[in-house]
Coordinates of C-alpha atoms in Angstrom, one line a residue:
X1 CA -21.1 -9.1 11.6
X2 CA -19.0 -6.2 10.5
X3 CA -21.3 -3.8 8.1
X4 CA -19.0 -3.3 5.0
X5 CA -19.2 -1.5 1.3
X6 CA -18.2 -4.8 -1.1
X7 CA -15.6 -3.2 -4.2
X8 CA -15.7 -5.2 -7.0
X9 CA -12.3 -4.6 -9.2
X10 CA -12.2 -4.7 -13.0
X11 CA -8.4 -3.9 -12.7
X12 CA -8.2 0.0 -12.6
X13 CA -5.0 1.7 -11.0
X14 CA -7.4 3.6 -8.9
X15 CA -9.3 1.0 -7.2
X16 CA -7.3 0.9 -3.6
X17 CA -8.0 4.5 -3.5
X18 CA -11.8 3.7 -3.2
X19 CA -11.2 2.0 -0.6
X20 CA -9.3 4.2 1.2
X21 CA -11.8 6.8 0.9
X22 CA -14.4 4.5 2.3
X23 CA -12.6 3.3 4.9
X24 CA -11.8 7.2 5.6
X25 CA -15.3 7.2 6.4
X26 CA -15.0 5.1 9.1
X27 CA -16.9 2.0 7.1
X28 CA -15.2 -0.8 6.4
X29 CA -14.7 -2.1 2.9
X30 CA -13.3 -5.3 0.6
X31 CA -11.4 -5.2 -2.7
X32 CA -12.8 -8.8 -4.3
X33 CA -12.2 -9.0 -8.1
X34 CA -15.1 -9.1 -10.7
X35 CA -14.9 -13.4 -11.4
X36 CA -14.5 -13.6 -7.6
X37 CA -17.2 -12.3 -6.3
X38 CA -17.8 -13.3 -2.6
X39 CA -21.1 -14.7 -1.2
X40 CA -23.6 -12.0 -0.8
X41 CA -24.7 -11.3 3.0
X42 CA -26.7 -9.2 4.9
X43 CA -23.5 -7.2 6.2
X44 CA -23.3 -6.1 2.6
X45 CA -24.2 -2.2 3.0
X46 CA -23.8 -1.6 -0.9
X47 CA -21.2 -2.4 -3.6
X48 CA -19.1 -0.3 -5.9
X49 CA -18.2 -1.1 -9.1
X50 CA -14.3 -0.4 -10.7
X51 CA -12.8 1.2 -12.9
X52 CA -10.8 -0.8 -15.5
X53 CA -8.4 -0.9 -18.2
X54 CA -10.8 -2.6 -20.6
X55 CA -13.4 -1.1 -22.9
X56 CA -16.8 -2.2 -22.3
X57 CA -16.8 -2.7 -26.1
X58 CA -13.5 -5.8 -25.8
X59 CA -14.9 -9.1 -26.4
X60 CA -12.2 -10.0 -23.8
X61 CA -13.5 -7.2 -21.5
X62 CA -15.2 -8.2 -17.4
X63 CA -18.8 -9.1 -17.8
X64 CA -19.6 -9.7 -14.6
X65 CA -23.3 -11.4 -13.7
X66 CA -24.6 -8.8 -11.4
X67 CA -28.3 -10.1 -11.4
X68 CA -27.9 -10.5 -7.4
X69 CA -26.5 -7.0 -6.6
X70 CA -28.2 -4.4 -9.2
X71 CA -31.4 -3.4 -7.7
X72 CA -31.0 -5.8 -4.5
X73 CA -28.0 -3.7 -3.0
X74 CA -27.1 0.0 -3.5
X75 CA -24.9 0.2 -6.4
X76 CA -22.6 2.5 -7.4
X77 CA -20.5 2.2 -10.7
X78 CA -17.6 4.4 -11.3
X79 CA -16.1 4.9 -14.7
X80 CA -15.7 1.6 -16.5
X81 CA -18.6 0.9 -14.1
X82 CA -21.1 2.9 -15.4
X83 CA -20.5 2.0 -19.0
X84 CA -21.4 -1.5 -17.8
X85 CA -24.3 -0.2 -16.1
X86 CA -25.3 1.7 -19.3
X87 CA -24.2 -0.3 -22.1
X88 CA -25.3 -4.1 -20.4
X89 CA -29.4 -2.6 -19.7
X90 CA -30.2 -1.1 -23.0
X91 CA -27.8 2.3 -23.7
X92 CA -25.0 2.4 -26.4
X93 CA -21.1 2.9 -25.0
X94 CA -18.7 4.4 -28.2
X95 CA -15.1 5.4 -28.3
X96 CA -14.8 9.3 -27.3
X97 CA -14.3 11.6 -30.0
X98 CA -12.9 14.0 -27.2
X99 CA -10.9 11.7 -24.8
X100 CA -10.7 13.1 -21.4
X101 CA -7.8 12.3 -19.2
X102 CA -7.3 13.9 -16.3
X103 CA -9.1 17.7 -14.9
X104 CA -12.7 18.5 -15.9
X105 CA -15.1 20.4 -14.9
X106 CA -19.2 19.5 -14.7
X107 CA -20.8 22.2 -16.1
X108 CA -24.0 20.8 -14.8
X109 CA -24.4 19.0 -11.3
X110 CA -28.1 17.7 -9.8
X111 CA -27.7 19.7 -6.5
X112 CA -31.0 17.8 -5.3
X113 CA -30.4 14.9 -5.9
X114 CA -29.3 12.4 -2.9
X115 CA -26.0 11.1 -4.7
X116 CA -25.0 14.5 -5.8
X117 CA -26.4 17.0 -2.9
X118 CA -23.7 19.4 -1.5
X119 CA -21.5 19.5 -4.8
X120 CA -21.9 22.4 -7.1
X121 CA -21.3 23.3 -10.8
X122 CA -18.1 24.3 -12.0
X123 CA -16.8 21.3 -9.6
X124 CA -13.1 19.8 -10.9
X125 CA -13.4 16.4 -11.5
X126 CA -11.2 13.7 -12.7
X127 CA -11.9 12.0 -15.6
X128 CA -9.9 8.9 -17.6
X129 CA -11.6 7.1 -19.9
X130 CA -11.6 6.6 -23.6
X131 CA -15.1 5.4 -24.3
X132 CA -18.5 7.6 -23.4
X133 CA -21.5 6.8 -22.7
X134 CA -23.5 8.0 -25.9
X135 CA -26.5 7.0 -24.8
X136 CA -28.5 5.8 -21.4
X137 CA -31.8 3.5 -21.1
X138 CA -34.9 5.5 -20.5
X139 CA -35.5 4.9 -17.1
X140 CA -31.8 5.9 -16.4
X141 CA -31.3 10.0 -15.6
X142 CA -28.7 12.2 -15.7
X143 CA -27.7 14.1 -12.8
X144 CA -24.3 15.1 -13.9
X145 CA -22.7 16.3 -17.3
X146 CA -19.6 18.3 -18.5
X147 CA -19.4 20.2 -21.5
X148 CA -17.5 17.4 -23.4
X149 CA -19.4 14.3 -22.0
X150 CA -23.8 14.3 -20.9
X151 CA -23.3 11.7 -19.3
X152 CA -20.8 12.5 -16.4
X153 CA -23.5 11.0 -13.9
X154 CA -26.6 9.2 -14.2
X155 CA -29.5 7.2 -11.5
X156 CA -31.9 4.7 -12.2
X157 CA -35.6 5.0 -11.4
X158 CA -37.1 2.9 -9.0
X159 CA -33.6 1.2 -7.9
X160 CA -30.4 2.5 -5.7
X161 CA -28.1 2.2 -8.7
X162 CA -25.8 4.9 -10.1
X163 CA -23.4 5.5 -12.6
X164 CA -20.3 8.3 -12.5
X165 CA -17.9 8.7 -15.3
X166 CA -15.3 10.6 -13.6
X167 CA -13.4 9.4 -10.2
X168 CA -14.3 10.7 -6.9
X169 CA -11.6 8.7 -4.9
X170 CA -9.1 10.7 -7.0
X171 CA -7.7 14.0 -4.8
X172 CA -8.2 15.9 -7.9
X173 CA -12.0 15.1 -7.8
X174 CA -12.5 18.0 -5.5
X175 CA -15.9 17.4 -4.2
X176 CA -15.4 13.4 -4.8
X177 CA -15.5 13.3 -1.2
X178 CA -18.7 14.7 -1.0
X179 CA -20.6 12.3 -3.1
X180 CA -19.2 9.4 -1.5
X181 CA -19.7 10.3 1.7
X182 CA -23.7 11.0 0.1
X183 CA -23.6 7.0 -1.4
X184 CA -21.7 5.7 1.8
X185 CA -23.0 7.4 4.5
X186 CA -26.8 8.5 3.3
X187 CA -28.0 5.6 1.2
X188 CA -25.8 2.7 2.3
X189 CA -27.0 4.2 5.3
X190 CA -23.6 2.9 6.9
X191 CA -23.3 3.6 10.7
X192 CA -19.4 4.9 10.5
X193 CA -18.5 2.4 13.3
X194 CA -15.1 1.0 12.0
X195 CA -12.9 2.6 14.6
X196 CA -9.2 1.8 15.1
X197 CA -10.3 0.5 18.6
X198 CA -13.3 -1.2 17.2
X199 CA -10.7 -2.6 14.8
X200 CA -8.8 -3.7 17.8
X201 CA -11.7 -6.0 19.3
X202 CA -12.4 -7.6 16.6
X203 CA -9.3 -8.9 15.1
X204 CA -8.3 -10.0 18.8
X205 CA -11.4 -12.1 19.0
X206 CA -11.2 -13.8 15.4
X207 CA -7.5 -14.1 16.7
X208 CA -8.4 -15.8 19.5
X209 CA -11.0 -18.1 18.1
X210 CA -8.8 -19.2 15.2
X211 CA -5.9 -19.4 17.2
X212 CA -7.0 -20.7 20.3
X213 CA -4.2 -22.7 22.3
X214 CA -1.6 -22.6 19.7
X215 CA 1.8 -21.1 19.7
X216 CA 2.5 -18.1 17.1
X217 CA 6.5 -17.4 15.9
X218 CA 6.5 -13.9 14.8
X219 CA 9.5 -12.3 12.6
X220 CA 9.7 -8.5 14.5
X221 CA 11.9 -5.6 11.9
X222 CA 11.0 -2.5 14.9
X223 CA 9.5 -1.7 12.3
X224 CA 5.5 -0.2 12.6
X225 CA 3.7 -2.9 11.1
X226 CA 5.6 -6.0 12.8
X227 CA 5.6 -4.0 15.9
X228 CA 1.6 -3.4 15.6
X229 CA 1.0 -7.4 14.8
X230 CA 3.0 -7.8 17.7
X231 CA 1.1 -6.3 19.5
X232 CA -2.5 -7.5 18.4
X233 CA -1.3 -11.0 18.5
X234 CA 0.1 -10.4 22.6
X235 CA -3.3 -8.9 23.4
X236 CA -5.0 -12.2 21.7
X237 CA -2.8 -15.0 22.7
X238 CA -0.5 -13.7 26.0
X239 CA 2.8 -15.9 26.5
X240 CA 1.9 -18.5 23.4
X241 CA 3.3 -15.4 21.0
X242 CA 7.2 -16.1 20.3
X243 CA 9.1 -13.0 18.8
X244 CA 11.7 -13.5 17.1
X245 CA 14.0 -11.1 15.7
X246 CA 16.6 -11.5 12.4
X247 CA 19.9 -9.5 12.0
X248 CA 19.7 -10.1 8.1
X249 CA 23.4 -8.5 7.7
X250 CA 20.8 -5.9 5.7
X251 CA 19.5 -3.6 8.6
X252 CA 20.5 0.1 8.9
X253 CA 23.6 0.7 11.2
X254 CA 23.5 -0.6 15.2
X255 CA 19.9 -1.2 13.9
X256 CA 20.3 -5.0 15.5
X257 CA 20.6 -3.8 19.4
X258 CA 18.7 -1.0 19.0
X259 CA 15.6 -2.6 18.0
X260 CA 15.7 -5.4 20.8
X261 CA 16.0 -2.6 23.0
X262 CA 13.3 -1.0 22.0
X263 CA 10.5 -4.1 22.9
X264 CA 12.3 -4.0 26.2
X265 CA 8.8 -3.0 28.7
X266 CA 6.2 -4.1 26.3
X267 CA 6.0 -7.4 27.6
X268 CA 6.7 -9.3 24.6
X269 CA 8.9 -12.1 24.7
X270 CA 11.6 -11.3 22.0
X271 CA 14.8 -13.1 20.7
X272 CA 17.5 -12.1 18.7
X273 CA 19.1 -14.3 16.1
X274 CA 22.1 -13.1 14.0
X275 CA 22.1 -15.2 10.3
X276 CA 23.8 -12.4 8.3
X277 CA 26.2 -14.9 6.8
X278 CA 23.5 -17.1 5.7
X279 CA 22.3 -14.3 3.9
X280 CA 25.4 -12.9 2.5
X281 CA 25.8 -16.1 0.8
X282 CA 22.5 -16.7 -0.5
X283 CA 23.1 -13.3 -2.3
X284 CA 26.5 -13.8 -3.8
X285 CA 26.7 -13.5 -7.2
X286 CA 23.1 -12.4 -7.4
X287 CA 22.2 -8.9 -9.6
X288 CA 19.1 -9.1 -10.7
X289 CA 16.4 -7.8 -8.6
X290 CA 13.5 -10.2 -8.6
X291 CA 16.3 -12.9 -7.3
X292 CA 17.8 -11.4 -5.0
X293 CA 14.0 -10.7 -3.2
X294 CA 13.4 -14.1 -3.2
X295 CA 16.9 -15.3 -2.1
X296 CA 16.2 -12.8 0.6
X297 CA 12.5 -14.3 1.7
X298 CA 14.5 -18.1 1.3
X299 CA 16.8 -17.3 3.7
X300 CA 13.9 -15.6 5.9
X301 CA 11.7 -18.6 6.1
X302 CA 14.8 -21.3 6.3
X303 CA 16.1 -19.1 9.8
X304 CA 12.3 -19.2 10.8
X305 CA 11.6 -22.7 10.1
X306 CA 15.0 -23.5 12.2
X307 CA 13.6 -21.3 14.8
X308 CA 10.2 -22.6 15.1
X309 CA 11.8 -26.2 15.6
X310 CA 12.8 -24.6 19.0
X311 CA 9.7 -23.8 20.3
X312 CA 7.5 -26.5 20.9
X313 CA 4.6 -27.0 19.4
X314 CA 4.1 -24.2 17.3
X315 CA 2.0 -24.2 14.6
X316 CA 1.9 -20.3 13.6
X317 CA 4.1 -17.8 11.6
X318 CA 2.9 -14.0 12.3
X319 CA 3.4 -11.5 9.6
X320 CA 3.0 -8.0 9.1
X321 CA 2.1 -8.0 5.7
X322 CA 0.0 -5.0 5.3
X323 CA -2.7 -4.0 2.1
X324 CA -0.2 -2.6 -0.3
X325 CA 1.9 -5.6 0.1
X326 CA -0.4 -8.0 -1.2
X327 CA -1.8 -5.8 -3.8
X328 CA 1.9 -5.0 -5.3
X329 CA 2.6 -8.5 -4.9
X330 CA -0.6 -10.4 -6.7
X331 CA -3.3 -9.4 -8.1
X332 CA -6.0 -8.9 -5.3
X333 CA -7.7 -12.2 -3.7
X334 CA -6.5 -13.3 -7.8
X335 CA -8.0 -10.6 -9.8
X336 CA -7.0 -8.6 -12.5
X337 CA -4.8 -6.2 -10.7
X338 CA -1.2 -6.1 -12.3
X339 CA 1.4 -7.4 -10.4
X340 CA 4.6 -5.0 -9.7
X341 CA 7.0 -6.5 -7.8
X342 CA 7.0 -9.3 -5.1
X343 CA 7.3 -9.2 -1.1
X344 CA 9.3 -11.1 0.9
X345 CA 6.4 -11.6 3.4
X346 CA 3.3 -12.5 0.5
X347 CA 2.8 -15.7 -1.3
X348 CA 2.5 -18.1 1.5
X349 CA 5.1 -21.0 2.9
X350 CA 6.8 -23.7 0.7
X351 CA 5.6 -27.2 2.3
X352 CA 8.0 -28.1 4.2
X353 CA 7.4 -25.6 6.7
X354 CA 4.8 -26.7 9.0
X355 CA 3.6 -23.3 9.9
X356 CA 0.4 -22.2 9.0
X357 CA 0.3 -18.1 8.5
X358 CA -1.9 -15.4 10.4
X359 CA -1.5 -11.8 9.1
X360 CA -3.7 -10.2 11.2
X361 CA -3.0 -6.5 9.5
X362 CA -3.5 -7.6 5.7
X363 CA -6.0 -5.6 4.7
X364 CA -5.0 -2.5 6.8
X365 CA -3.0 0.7 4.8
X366 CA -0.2 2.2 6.4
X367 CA -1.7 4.8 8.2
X368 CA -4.6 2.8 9.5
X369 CA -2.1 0.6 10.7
X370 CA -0.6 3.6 12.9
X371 CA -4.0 4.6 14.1
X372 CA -4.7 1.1 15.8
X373 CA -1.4 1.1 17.1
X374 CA -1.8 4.3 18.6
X375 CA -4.4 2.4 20.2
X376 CA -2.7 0.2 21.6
X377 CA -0.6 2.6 23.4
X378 CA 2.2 1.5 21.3
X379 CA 5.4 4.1 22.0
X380 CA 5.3 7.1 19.5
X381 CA 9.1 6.8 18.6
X382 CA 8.4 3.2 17.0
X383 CA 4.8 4.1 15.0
X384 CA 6.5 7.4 13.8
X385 CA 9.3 5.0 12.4
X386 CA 9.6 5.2 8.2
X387 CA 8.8 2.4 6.5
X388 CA 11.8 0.1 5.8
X389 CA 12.0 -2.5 3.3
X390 CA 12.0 -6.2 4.3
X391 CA 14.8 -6.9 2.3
X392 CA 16.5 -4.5 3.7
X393 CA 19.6 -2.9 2.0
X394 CA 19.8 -5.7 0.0
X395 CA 17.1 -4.2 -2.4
X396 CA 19.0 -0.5 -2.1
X397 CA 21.8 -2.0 -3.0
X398 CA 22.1 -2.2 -7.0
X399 CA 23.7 -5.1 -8.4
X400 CA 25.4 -7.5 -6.1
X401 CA 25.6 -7.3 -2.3
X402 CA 28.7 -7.9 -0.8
X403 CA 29.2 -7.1 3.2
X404 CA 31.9 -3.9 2.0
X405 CA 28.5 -2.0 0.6
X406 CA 26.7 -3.4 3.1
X407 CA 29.0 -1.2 5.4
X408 CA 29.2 1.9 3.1
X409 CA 25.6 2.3 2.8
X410 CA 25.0 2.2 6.2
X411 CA 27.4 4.8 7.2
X412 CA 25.8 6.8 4.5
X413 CA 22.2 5.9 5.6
X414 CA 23.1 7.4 9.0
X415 CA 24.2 10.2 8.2
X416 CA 21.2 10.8 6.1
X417 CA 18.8 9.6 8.5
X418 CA 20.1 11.3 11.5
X419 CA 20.4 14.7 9.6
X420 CA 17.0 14.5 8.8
X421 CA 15.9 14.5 12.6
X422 CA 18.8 16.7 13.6
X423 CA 16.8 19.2 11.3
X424 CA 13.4 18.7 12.3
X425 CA 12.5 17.1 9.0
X426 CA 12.4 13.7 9.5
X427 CA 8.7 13.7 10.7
X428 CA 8.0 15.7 7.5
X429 CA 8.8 13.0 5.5
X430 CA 7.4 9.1 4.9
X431 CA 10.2 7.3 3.8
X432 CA 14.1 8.2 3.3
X433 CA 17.2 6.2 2.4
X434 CA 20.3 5.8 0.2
X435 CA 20.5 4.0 -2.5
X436 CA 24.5 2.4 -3.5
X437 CA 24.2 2.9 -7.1
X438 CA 25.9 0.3 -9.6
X439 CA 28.6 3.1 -10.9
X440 CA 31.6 4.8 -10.5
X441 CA 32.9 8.2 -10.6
X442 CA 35.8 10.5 -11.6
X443 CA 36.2 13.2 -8.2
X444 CA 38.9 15.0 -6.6
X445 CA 39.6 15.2 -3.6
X446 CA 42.5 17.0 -2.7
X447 CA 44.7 17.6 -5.4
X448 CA 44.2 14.0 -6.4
X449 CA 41.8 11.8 -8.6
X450 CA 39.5 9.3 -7.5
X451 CA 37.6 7.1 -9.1
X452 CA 34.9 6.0 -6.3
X453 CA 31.6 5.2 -6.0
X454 CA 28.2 7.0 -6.5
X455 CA 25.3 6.6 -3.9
X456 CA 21.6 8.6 -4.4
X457 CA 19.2 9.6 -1.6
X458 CA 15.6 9.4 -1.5
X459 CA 12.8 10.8 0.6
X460 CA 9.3 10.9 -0.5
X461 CA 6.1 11.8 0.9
X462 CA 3.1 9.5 1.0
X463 CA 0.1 8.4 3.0
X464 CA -0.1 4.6 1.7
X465 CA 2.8 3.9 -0.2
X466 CA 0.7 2.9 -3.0
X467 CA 1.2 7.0 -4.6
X468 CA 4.3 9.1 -3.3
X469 CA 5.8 12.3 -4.6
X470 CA 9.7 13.5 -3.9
X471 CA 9.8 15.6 -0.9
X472 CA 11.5 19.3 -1.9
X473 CA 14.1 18.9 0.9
X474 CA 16.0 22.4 1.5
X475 CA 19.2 22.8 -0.7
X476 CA 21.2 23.9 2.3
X477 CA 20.3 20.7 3.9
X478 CA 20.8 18.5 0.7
X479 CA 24.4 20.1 0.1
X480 CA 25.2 19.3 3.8
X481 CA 24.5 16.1 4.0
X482 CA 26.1 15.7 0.8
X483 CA 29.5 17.5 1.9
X484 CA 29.5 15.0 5.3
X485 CA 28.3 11.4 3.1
X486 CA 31.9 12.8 0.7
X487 CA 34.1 14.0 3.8
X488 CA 33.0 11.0 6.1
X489 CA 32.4 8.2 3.9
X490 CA 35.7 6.6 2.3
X491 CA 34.6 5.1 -0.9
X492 CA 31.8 7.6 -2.0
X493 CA 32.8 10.5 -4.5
X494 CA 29.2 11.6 -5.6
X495 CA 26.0 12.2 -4.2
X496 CA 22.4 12.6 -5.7
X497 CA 19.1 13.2 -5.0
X498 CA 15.9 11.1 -6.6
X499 CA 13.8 13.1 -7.7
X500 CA 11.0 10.9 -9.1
X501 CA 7.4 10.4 -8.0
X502 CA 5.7 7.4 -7.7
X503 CA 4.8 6.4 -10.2
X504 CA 6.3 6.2 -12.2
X505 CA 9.2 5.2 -10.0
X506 CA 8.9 2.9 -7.2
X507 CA 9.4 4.1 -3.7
X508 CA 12.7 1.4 -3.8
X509 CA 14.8 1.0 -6.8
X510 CA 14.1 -2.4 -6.3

């Protein structure tokens, strides 16, 4: 079996980043929530404990029953963590009389000790926490303090269990790395084996065995992660996998032909189906967001469900549903995580549809996803794609969609997009589009008024999609593309430029 680091989530915002880092480490890892915890194996390398929301002190606060882990497993608790640790085995948790959010420094760091080794005093760390630890049971010892909190990191004699109040999956934790990789690599004593090609064997094996025989219809965008489940699926199951690609009326411009082109050489058996109109009607009349998703995902799983009558026998629907998919979408494996928005692609098939679903890159982050791909030999110009909602422009549309803005932001998509690569910036940046904003504006152009509409661009940079900060694209550039969107683009007046980071902002609008 797979060696893996088991996260247990009490809810925090920063929980998928500890398993990022982990998984940077080339170890494998699971986010399962604190009232789900999974059936302990002897794959289990150690287990990390969350930060949360809650105060330890809550009545309605996680109290998890960690009799089978603490002492059994090495344990690690981080933040809301170690309070547990502390507060549930004899020490006292109380609200801070100095909160610390954000920088700190630990003006005392155990260099000798194996959880801290390598790190140094003076170290930024990042704290966010309300409550402290005020005081720790006697056989606990502290390895790490800053001057407004003793307790910044503590062991426990005679077990593998520690406790850190600040976050070392956080970037700002500077040498965060460095005591993971000490907990991971050194006492988990994890081999570093999860490889994007041992990644690769794997899931085609369980594909295999839980596929067998059966036929698989898969929904292709050209998009990275349908592409890569493509892929993984043709490598498991040969000529049984049937492709199948939608022209949603939402896709960027000539996006349709270009994409089936694209598949043409990789040996996957592809079809094109145009059902624009079904979706322009299921979205007339529609405004508000959260509807218009799930008209969207309707319409999606009606074409598929018409399309899977057409190939007999099938019994699968692929996906590329990817990690921060189904952590955005519901709370993880139906934890406390909050839910933001939902995804056409999470939340499983209504009943009639006789397909059951096989995702076989769910737990995979968007750049992990581009490393197996790359090794699959997958062509470079379809992994270095952006990201591109499933909705499509539906979602970057505000307000109704009619087939008119459908047009108009897809000449002004274009533009955007292909002045991006004419400039050499398009692989400096994770995800860019146009938004068609719900307003109207006064302009001249000429020596006449217009009265037209407004649009906004976006570009962000990001490694997950789960944090992304506005990319600082050149003025000249931005007051180019602007000038040719205006000159080129009958109907637009105004162009801006989103300059929000996420979050607070979403990558999409909606």
């Amino acid at each position: 079996m797979q060696e893996m680091i088991l996260i247990i989530d009490f809810g925090s915002q920063y929980t998928q980043l500890i398993a990022r880092r982990v998984r940077e480490l080339n170890v494998y890892c699971e986010i399962h929530p604190w009232n789900n915890i999974p059936t302990l194996s002897s794959n289990i390398k150690g287990v990390v404990l969350s930060g949360s929301p809650f105060s330890t002190r809550d009545p309605q606060a996680p109290k998890p029953d960690l009799s089978a882990i603490k002492g059994k497993f090495p344990l690690l608790g981080v933040c809301f963590g170690a309070q547990y640790l502390a507060g549930s085995f004899g020490g006292e948790v109380l609200p801070s009389t100095i909160r610390e959010y954000g920088r700190a420094n630990l003006s005392y760091v155990d260099k000798a000790h194996e959880l801290t080794k390598g790190m140094t005093d003076g170290s930024q760390v990042w704290m966010s926490h309300g409550d402290t630890i005020k005081t720790i049971p006697s056989h606990y010892k502290i390895i790490a303090s800053t001057e407004d909190v003793a307790v910044a990191g503590y062991y426990v004699e005679g077990e593998q269990t520690y406790g850190i109040q600040f976050h070392p999956e956080v970037y700002h934790s500077l040498e965060g790395s460095i005591l993971l990789k000490n907990f991971i690599v050194d006492i988990c004593n994890c081999d570093q084996s999860w490889t994007p090609d041992s990644f690769v064997d794997s899931t085609v094996k369980d594909l295999q065995d839980k596929i067998g025989t059966d036929k698989v219809i898969l929904g292709l965008s050209g998009g990275v992660d349908s592409s890569v489940a493509a892929v993984l699926l043709h490598k498991a199951i040969g000529a049984n996998l049937h492709c199948i690609f939608v022209d949603n009326g939402l896709l960027r411009k000539d996006e349709f032909n270009s994409v089936l082109d694209s598949y043409k050489g990789m040996g996957l058996n592809v079809k094109g189906v145009d059902a624009s109109e079904k979706f322009y009607a299921a979205l007339k009349g529609l405004t508000d967001p959260e509807l218009k998703r799930k008209a969207i995902g309707k319409v999606f799983i009606d074409v598929f469900d018409e399309e899977s009558k057409l190939v007999t026998d099938a019994k699968w629907l692929g996906q590329g549903t990817i990690y921060p998919d189904v952590i955005e979408s519901v709370s993880v494996n139906g934890g406390p995580s909050q839910t933001i928005k939902s995804h056409h692609n999470v939340g499983g098939l209504p009943d009639y549809m006789k397909l059951q679903v096989v995702e076989p890159l769910r737990l995979l982050f968007k750049d992990e996803v581009r490393r197996v791909g790359k090794s699959l030999d997958i062509a470079p110009a379809i992994l270095g794609r952006h990201p591109f909602p499933g909705p499509g422009l539906g979602i970057r549309i505000l307000g109704e969609v009619t087939a008119e803005k459908v047009r108009i932001l897809q000449e002004v998509d274009s533009l955007f997009i292909n002045g991006l690569k004419e400039d050499g910036l398009y692989d400096q940046v994770w995800q860019a589009g146009a938004i068609f904003l719900p307003v109207q504006s006064v302009g001249v152009m000429g020596d006449e008024r217009t009265y037209e509409n407004a649009v906004a661009l976006r570009a962000v940079s990001s490694t997950d999609g789960m944090t992304a900060d506005w990319c600082h694209l050149p003025y000249e550039f931005l007051a180019k593309i602007s000038n040719r969107i205006i000159n080129q683009v009958k109907g637009i007046n105004r162009v801006t430029y989103d300059i929000s980071s996420k979050p607070p902002a979403t990558i999409e609008w909606e």
